[in-house]
mmCIF file of C-alpha atoms in Angstrom:
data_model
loop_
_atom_site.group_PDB
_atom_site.id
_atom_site.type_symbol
_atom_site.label_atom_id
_atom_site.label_comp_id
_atom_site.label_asym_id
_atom_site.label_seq_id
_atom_site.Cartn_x
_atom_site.Cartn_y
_atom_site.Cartn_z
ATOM 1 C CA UNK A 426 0.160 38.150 -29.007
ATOM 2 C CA UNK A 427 -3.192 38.285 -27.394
ATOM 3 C CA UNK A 428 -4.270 36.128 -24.032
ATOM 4 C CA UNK A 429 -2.290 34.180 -22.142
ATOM 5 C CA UNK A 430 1.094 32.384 -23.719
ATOM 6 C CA UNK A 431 3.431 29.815 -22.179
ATOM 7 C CA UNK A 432 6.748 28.339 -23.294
ATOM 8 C CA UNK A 433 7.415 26.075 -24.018
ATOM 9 C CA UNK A 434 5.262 24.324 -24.796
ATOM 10 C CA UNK A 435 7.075 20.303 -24.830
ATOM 11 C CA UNK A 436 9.641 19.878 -22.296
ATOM 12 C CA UNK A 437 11.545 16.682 -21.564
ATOM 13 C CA UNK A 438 14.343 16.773 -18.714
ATOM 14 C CA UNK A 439 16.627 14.578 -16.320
ATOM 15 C CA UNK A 440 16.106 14.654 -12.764
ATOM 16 C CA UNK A 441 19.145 16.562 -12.480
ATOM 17 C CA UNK A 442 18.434 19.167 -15.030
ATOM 18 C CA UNK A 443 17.663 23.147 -14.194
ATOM 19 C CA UNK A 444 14.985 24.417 -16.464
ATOM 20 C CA UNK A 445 11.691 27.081 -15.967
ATOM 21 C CA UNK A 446 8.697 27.333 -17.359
ATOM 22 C CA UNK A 447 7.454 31.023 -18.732
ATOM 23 C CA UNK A 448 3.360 32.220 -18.843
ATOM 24 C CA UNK A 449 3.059 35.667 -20.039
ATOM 25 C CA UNK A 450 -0.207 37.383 -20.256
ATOM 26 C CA UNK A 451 -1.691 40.530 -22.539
ATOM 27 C CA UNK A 452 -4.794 40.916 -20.832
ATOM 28 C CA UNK A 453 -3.626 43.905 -18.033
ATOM 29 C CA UNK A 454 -4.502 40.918 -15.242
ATOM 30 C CA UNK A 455 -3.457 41.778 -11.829
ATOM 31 C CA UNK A 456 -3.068 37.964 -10.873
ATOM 32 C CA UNK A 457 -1.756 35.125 -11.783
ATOM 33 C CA UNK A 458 -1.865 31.533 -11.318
ATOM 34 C CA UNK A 459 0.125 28.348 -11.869
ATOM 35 C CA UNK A 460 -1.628 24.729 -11.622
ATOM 36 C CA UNK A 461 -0.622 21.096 -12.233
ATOM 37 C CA UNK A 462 -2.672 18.625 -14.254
ATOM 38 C CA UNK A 463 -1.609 15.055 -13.802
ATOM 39 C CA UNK A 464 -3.261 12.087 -15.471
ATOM 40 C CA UNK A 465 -7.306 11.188 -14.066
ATOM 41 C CA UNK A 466 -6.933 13.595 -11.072
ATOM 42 C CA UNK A 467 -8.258 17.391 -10.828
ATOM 43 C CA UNK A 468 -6.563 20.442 -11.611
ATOM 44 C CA UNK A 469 -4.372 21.502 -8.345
ATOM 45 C CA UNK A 470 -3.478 25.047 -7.342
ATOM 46 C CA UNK A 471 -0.116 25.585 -6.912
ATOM 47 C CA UNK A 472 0.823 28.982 -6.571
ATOM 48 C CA UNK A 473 -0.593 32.534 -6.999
ATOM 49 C CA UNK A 474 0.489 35.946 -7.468
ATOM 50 C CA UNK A 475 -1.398 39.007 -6.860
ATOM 51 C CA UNK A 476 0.239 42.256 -8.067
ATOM 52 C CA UNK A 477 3.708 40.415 -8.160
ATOM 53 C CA UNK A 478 3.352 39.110 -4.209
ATOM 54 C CA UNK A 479 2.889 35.315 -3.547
ATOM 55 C CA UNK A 480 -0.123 34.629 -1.691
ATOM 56 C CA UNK A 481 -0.546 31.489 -1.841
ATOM 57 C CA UNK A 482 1.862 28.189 -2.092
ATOM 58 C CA UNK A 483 -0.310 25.573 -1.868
ATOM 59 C CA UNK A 484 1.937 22.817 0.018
ATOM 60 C CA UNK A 485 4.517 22.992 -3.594
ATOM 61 C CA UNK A 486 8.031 21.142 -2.605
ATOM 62 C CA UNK A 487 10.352 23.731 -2.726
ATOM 63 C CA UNK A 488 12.127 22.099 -6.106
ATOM 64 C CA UNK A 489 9.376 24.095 -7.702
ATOM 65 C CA UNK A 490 10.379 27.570 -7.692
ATOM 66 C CA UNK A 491 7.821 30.372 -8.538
ATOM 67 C CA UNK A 492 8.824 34.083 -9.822
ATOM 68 C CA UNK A 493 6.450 37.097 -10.778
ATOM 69 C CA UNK A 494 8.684 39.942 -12.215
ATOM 70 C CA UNK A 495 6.148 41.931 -13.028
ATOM 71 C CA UNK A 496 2.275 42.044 -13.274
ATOM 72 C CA UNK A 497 2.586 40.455 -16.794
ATOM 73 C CA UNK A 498 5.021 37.392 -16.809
ATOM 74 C CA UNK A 499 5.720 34.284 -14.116
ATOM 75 C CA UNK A 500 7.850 31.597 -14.048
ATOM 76 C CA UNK A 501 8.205 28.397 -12.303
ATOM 77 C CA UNK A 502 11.834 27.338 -12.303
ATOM 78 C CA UNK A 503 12.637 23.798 -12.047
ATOM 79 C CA UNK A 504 15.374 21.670 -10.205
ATOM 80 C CA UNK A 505 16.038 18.122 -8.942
ATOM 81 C CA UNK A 506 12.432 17.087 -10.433
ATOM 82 C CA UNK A 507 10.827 13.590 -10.032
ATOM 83 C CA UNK A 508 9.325 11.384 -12.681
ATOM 84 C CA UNK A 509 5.999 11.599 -10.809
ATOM 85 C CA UNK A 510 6.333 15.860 -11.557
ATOM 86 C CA UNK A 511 5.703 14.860 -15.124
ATOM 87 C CA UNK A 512 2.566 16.502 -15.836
ATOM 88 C CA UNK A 513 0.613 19.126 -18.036
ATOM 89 C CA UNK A 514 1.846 22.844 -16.045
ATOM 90 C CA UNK A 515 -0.431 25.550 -16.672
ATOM 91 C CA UNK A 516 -0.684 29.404 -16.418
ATOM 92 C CA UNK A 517 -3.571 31.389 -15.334
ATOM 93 C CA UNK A 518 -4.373 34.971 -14.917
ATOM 94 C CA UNK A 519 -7.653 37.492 -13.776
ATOM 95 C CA UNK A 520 -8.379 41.153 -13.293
ATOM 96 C CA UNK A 521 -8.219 40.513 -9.393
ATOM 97 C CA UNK A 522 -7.488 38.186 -7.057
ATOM 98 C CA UNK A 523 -10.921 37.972 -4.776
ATOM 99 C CA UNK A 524 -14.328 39.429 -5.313
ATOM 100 C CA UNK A 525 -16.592 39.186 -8.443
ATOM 101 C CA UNK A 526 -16.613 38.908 -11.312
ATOM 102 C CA UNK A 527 -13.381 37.022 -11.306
ATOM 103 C CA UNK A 528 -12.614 35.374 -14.745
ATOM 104 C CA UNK A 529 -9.837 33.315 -15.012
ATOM 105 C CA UNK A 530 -8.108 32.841 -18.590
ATOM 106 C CA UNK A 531 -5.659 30.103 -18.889
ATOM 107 C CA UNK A 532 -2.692 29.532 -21.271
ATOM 108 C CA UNK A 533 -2.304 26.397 -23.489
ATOM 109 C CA UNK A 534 0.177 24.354 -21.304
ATOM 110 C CA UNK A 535 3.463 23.020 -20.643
ATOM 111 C CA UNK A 536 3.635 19.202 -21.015
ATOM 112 C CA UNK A 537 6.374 17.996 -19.154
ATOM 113 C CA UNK A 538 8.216 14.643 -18.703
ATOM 114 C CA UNK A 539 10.568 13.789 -16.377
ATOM 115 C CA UNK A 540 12.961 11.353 -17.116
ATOM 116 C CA UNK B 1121 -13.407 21.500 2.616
ATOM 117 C CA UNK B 1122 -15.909 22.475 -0.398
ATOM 118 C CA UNK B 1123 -17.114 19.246 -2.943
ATOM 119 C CA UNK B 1124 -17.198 19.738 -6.522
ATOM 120 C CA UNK B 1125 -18.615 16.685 -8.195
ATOM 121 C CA UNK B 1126 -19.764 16.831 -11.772
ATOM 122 C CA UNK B 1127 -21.633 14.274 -13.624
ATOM 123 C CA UNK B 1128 -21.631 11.909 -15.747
ATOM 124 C CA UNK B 1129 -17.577 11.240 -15.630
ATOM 125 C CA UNK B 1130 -18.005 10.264 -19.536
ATOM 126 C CA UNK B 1131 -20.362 10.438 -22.206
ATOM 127 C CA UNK B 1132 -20.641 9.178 -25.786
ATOM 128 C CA UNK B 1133 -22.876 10.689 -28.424
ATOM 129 C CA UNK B 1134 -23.846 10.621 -31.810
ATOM 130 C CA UNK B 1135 -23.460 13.486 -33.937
ATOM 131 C CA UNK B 1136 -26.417 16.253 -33.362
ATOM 132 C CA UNK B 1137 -27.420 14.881 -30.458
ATOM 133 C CA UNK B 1138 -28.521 16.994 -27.349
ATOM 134 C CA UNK B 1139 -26.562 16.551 -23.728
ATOM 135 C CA UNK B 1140 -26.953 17.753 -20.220
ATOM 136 C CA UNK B 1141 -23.721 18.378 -18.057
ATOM 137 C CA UNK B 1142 -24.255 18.967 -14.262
ATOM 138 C CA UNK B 1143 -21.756 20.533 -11.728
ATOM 139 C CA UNK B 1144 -22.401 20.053 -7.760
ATOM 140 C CA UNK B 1145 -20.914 21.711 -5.546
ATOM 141 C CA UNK B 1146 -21.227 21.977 -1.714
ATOM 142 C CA UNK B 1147 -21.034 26.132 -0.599
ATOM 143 C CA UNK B 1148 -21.951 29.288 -1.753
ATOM 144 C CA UNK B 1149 -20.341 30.148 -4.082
ATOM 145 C CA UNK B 1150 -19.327 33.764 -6.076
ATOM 146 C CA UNK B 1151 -17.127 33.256 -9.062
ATOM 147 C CA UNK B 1152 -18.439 29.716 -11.766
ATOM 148 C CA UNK B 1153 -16.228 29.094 -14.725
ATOM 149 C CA UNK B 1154 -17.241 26.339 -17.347
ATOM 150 C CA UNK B 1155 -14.419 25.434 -19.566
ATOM 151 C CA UNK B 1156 -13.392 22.874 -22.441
ATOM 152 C CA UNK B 1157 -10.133 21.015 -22.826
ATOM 153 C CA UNK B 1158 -9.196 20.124 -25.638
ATOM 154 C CA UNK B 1159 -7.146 17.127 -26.975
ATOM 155 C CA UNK B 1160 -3.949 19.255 -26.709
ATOM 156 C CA UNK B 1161 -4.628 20.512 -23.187
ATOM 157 C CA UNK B 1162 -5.669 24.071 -23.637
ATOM 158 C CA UNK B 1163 -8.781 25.245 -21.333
ATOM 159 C CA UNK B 1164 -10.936 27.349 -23.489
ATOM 160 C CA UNK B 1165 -13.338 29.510 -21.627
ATOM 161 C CA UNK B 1166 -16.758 28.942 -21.636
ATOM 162 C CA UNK B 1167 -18.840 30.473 -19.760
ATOM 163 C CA UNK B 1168 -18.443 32.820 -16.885
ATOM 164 C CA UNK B 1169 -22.010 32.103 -14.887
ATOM 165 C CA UNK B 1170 -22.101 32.377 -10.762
ATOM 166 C CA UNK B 1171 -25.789 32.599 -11.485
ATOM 167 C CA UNK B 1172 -28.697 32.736 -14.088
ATOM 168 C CA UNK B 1173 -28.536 31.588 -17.533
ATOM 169 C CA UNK B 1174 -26.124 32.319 -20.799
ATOM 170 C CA UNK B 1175 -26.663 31.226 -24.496
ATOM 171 C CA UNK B 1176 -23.432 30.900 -26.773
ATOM 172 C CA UNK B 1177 -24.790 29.362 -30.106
ATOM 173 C CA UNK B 1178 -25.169 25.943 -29.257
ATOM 174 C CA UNK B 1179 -23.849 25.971 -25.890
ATOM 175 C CA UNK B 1180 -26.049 27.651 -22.865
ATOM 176 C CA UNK B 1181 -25.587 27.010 -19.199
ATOM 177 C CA UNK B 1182 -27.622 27.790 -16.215
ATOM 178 C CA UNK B 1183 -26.458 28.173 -12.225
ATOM 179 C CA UNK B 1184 -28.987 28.227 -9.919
ATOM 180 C CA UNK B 1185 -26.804 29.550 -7.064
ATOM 181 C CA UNK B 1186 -29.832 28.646 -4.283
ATOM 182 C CA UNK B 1187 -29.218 24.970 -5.202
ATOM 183 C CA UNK B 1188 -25.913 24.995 -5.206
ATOM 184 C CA UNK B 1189 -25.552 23.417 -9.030
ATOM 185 C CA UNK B 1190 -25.111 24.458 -12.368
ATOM 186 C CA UNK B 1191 -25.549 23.086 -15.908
ATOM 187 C CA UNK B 1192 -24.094 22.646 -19.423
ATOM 188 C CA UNK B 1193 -26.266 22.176 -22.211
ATOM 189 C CA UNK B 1194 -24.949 20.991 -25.587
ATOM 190 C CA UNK B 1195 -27.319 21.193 -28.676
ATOM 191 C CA UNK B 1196 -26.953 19.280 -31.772
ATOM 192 C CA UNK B 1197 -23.404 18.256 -30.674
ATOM 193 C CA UNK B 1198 -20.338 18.219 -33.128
ATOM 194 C CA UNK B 1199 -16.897 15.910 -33.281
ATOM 195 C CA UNK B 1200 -14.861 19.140 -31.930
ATOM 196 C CA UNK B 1201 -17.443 18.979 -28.803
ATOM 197 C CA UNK B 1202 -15.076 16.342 -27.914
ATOM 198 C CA UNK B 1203 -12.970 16.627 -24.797
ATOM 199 C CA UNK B 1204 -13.214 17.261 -20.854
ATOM 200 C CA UNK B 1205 -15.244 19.712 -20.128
ATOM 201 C CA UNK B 1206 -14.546 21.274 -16.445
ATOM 202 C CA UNK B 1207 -17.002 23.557 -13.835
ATOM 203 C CA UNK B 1208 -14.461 25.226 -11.363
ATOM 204 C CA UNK B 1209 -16.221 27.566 -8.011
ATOM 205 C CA UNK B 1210 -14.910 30.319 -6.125
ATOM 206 C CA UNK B 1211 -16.224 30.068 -2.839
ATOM 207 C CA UNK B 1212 -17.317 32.960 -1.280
ATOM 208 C CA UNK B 1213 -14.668 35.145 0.461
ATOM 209 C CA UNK B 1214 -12.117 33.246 -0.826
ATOM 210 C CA UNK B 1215 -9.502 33.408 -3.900
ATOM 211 C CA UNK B 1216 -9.181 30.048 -5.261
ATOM 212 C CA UNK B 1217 -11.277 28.334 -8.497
ATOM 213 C CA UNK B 1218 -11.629 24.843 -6.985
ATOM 214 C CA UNK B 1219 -12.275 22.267 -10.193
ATOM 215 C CA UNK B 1220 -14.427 19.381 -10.293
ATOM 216 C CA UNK B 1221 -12.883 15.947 -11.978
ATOM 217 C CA UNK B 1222 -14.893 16.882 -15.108
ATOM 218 C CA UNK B 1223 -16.790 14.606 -17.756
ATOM 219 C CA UNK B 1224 -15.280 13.833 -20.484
ATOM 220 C CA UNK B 1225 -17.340 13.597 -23.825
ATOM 221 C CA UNK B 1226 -16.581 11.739 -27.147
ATOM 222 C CA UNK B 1227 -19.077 12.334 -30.114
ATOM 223 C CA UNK B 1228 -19.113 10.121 -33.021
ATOM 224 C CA UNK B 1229 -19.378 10.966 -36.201
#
């Protein structure tokens, strides 16, 4: 596997259903990324992880549920979602968190409906 | 907090036509991505360009860092040119990619 992979990569649940998302990434990236893509509006930050700390949780209700085991794989676990979290989730990494250059490589997506 | 307008929102074109993309943004700025979506969602990188000028076979794009803009030329475009094509910024002494709302581009065949 090369880049940056996510599974899966279709996900349908209820609003009481426990699932996670997984991004892994073969690159040797010290940071990582997760965003949310919903229909017509802008890619939003959600969370990021450099070196497996959280430094950043960008207003995310807490039924989104980030976790960086190591410098190579993050999750976002999922609880008690709404339909409005339905949405394409994605993964990023980079070499570093700040400074230049500063490349970000993203994987291809988790489409997810909430029911 | 920092703008990041791109225009035109959406573009048709025939096949092998020529295109100009622009990306705005309002600070200096030390990290510029261009990427493509595709239909099924995945952002291929571009270009990496904070400043000057890149050529990738048909693509090239130029930042002019000064101005605060960059730009994404398309030559002789194809039908898998098609998609949403997005500038995202780092602003400087910060660690977040803000995007713009990209423009999204069908070409006909």
């Amino acid at each position: 596997e090369t880049g940056v992979t996510q599974t899966p990569r279709h996900l349908v649940m209820g609003m009481t259903n426990k699932k996670s998302l997984k991004c892994e990434q073969h690159l040797g990236h010290n940071a990582m990324y997760w965003y949310k893509q919903s229909a017509k509006k802008p890619l939003e930050l959600m969370f990021v992880y450099s070196l497996e700390e959280r430094v950043e949780n960008n207003s995310v209700p807490s039924r989104f549920s980030p976790e960086c085991p190591n410098s190579s794989h993050l999750f976002l676990h999922l609880h008690t979602l709404q339909p409005e979290d339905s949405a394409l989730y994605l993964c990023a990494s980079s070499q570093r968190l700040a400074g230049s250059p500063n490349e970000q490589f993203f994987g291809p997506g988790t489409r997810l409906t909430v029911l | 907090g920092i703008q990041v307008e791109q225009s035109p929102p959406d573009l048709i074109l025939q096949e092998g036509a020529n295109s100009t993309l622009r990306c705005n943004f309002s600070d200096s700025v030390n990290n510029l991505q261009w990427f493509h979506q595709n239909p099924w969602g995945q952002l291929i990188n571009l270009f990496y360009i904070p400043s000057g000028t890149k050529q990738n076979g048909r693509l090239s794009a130029t930042t002019v860092a000064t101005e605060r803009y960059s730009l994404l030329y398309i030559s002789s475009s194809q039908t898998t040119d098609s998609g949403v094509y997005f500038c995202a910024v780092m602003i400087s002494g910060t660690y977040k990619y803000i995007f713009g709302t990209g423009t999204r581009l069908k070409v006909l065949a």
